[in-house]
CSV table of C-alpha atoms in Angstrom, one decimal:
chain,number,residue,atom,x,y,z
A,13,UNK,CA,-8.0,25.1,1.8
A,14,UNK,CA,-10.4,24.0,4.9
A,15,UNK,CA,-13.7,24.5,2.3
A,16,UNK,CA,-16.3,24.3,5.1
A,17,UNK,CA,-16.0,24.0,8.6
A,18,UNK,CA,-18.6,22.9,11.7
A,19,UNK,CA,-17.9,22.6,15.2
A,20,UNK,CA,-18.9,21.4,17.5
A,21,UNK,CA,-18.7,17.4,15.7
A,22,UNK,CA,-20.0,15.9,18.8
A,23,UNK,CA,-22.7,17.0,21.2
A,24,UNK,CA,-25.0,15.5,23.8
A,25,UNK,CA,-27.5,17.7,25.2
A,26,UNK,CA,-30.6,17.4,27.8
A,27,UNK,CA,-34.1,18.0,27.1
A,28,UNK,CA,-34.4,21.8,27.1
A,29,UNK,CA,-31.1,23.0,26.9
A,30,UNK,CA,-30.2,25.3,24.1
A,31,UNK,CA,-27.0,25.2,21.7
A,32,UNK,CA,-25.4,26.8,18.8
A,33,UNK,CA,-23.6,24.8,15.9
A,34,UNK,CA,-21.1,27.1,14.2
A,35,UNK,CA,-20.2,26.8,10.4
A,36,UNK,CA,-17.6,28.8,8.1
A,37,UNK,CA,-16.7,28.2,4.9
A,38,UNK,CA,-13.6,30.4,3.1
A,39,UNK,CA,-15.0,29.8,-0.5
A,40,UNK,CA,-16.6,33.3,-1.0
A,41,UNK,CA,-19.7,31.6,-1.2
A,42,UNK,CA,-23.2,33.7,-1.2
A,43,UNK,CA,-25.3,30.7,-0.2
A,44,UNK,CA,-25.3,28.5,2.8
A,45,UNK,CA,-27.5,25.5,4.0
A,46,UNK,CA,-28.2,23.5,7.1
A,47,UNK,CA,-29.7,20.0,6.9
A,48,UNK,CA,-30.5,17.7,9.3
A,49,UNK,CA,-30.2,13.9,8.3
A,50,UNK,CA,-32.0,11.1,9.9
A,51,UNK,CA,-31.9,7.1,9.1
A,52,UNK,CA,-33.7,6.6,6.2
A,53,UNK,CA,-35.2,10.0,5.2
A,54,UNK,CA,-32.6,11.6,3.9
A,55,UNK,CA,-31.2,15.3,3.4
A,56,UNK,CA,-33.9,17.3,4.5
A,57,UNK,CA,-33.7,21.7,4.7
A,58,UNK,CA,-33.9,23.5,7.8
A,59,UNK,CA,-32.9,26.7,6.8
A,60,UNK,CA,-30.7,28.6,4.4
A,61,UNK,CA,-29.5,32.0,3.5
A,62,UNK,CA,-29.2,32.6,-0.1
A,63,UNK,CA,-27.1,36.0,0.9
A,64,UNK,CA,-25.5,37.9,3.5
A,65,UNK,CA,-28.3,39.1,6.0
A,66,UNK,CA,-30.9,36.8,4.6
A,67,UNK,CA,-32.1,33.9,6.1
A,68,UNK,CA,-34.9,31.7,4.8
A,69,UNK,CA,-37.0,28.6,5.8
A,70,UNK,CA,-36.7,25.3,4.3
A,71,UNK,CA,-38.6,22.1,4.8
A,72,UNK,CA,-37.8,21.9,8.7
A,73,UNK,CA,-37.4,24.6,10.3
A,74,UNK,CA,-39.4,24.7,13.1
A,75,UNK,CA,-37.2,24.5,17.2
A,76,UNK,CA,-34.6,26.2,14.8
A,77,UNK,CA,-33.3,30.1,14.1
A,78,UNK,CA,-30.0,31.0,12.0
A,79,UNK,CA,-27.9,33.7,11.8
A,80,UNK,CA,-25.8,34.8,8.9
A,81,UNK,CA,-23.4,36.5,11.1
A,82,UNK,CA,-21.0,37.1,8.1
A,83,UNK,CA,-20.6,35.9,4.5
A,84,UNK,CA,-18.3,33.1,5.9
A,85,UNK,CA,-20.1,31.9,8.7
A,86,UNK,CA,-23.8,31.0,9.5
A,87,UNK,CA,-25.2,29.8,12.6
A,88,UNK,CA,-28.0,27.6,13.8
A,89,UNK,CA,-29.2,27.7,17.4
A,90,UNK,CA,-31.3,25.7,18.7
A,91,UNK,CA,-33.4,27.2,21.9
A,92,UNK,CA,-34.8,24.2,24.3
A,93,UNK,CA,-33.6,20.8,22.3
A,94,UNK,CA,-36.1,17.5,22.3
A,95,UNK,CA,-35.3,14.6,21.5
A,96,UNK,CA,-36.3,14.7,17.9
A,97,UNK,CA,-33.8,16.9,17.3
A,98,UNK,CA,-31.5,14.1,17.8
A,99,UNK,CA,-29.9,13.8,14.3
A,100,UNK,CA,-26.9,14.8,12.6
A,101,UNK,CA,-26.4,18.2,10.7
A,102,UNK,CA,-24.9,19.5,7.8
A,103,UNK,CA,-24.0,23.0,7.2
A,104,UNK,CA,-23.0,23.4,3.0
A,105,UNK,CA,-22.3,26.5,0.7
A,106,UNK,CA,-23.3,26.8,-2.6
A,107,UNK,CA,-20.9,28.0,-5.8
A,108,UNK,CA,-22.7,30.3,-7.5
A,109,UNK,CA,-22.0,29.8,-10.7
A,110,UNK,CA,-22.5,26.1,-10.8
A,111,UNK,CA,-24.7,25.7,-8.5
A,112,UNK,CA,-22.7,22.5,-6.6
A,113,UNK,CA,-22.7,22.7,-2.9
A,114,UNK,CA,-19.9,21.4,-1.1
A,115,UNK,CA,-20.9,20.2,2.8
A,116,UNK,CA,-18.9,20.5,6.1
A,117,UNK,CA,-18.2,17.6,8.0
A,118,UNK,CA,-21.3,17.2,10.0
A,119,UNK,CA,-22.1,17.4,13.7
A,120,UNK,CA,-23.8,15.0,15.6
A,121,UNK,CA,-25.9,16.0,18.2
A,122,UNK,CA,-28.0,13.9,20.9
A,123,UNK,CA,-30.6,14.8,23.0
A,124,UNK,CA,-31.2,12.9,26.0
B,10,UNK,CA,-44.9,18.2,-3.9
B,11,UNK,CA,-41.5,17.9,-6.2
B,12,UNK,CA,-40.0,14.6,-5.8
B,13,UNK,CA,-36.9,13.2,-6.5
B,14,UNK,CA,-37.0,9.2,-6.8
B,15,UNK,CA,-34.2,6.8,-6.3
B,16,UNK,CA,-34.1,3.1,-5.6
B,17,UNK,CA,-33.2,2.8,-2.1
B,18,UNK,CA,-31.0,-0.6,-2.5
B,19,UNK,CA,-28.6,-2.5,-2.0
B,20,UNK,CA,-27.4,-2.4,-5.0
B,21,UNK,CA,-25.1,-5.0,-4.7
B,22,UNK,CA,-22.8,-5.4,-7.8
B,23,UNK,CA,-19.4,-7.5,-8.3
B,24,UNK,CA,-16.2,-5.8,-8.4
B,25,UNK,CA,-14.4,-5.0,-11.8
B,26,UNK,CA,-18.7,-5.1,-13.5
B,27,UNK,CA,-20.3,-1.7,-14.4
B,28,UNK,CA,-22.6,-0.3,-11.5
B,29,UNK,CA,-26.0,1.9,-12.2
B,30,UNK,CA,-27.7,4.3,-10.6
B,31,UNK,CA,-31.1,6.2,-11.4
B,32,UNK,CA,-33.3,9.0,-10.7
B,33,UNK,CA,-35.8,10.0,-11.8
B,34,UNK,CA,-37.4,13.9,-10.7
B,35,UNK,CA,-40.8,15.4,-11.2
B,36,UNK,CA,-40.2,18.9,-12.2
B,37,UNK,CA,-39.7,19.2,-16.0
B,38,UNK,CA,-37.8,23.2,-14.9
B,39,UNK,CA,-34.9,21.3,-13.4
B,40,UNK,CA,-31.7,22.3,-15.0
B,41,UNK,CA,-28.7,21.3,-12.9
B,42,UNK,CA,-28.5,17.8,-11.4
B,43,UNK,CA,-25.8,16.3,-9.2
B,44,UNK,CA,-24.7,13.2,-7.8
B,45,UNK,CA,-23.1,12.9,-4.3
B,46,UNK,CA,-21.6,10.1,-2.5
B,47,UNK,CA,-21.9,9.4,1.2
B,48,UNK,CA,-19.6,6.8,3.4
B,49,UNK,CA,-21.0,5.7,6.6
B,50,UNK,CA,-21.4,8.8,9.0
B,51,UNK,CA,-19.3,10.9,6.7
B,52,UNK,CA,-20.9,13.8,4.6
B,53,UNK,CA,-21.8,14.2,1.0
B,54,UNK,CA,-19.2,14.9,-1.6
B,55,UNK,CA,-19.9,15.8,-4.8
B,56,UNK,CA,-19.0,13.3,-7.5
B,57,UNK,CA,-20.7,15.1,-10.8
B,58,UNK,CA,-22.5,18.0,-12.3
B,59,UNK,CA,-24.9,17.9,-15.7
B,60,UNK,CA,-26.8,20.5,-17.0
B,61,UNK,CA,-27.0,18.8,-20.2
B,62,UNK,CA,-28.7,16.7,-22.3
B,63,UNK,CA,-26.0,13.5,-23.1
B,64,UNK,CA,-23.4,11.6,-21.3
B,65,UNK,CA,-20.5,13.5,-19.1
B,66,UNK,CA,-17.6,11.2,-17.9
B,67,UNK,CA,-15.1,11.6,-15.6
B,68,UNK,CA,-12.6,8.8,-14.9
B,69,UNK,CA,-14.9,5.6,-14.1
B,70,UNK,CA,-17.5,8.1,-13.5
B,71,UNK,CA,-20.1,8.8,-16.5
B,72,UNK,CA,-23.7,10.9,-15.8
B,73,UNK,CA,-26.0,10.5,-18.1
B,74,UNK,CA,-29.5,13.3,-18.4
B,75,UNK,CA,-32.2,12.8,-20.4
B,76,UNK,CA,-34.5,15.5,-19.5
B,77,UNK,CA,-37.5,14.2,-21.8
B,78,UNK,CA,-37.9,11.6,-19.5
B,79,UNK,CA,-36.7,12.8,-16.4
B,80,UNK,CA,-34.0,10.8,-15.6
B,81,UNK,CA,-30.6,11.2,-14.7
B,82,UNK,CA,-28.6,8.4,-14.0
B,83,UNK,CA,-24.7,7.5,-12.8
B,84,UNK,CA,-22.5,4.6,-14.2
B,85,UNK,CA,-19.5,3.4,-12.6
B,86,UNK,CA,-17.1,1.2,-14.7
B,87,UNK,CA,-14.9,-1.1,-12.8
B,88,UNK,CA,-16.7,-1.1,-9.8
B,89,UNK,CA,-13.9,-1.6,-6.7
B,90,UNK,CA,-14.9,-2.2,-3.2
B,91,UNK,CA,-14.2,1.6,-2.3
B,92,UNK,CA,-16.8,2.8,-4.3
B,93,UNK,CA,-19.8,1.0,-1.7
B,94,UNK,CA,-21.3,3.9,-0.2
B,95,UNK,CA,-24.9,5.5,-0.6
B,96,UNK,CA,-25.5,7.5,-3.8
B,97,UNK,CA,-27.4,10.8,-3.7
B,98,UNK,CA,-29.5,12.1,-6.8
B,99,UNK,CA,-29.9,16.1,-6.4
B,100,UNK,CA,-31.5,17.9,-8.9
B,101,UNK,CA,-32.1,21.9,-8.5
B,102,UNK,CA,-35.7,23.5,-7.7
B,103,UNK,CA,-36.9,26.2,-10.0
B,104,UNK,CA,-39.5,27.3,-7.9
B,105,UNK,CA,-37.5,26.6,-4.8
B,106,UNK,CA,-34.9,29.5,-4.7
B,107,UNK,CA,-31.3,28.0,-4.0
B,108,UNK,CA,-32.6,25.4,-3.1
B,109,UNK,CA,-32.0,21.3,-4.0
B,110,UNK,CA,-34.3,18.8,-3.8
B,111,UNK,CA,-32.5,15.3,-2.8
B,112,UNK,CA,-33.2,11.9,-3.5
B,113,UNK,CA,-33.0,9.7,-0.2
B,114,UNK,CA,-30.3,7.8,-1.7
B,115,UNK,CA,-29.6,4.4,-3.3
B,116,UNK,CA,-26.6,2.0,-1.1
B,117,UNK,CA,-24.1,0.4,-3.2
B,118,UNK,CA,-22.5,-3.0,-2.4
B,119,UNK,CA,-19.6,-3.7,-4.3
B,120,UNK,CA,-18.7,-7.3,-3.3
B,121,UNK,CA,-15.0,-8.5,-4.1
């Protein structure tokens, strides 16, 4: 049972280029999240998608768009990286029922 | 703004004694509350769920809710060195579809 899955778990991009992180989960879940973490601040929202073909802002969203390709999987693209997208990020479903959500393994991404 | 408050540490207890860990959260609506665990540059896992008023346990783990005052906090019995990691303090957002709002976490030291 892989529970939720992100690729890539490493990446170091320049200024301006653009990237996907992928993220499936094979829970049956209806919700999905991605949150960025930074030293000292936190879990902090960038988007999420409480259902299959919606997708709604959280608390950061903005150099950021999603797609909820599927119920598994969920995307988020970044278009032209900065640096202060330099962080790591966490991609986590949500069981309905209880409300827990359980979080992938994170990816780390640099911009240079 | 709802806020979720926890004190950001070290907490640095002796192995074998009983660690605790608060939080306190703003919005009197909250019903489900979590409490996550975080090694360094790994991702959350979920430790425990309350909904309810009272003590839960689970093996050295007991939450305790009191939603009168706002606080939710986590006990460890026989602390061991494995259990230093940073604690997150999650608590659901009624007006907030789906969503969580997270405490910034509180870093255990369990010193042998």
């Amino acid at each position: 049972n892989a529970g939720v899955t992100q690729t890539p778990k490493f990446q170091v991009l320049k200024t301006g280029q653009s990237m996907t992180l992928q993220c499936a989960q094979d829970m049956n879940h209806n919700s999905m999240y991605w949150y960025r973490q930074d030293p000292g601040m936190g879990l902090r929202l960038i988007y999420y998608s409480a259902s299959e073909g919606t997708t709604d802002k959280g608390e950061v969203p903005n150099g950021y768009n999603v797609s909820r390709l599927n119920k598994r999987e969920f995307s988020l693209r970044l278009e032209s990286a900065a640096p202060s997208q330099t962080s790591v990020y966490f991609c986590a479903s949500r069981e309905q029922g209880t409300g827990e959500l359980f979080f992938g393994e994170g990816s780390r991404l640099t911009v240079l | 703004q709802k806020e979720v408050e926890q004190n950001s540490g070290p907490l640095s207890v002796p192995e074998g004694a009983i660690a605790s860990l608060n939080c306190t959260y703003s919005d009197r609506g909250s019903q489900s509350f979590f409490w996550y665990r975080q090694y360094s540059g790994k991702s959350p896992e979920l430790i425990m769920s309350i909904y309810s008023n009272g003590d839960k346990e689970d093996g050295r783990f007991t939450a305790q809710l009191n939603k009168a005052s706002q606080y939710v906090s986590l006990l460890i019995r026989d602390s061991q060195p494995s259990d230093s990691a940073t604690y997150l303090c999650a608590v659901n957002s009624p007006s907030g579809n789906y969503q969580l709002i997270w405490g910034a976490g509180t870093k255990l030291i369990i010193k042998p």
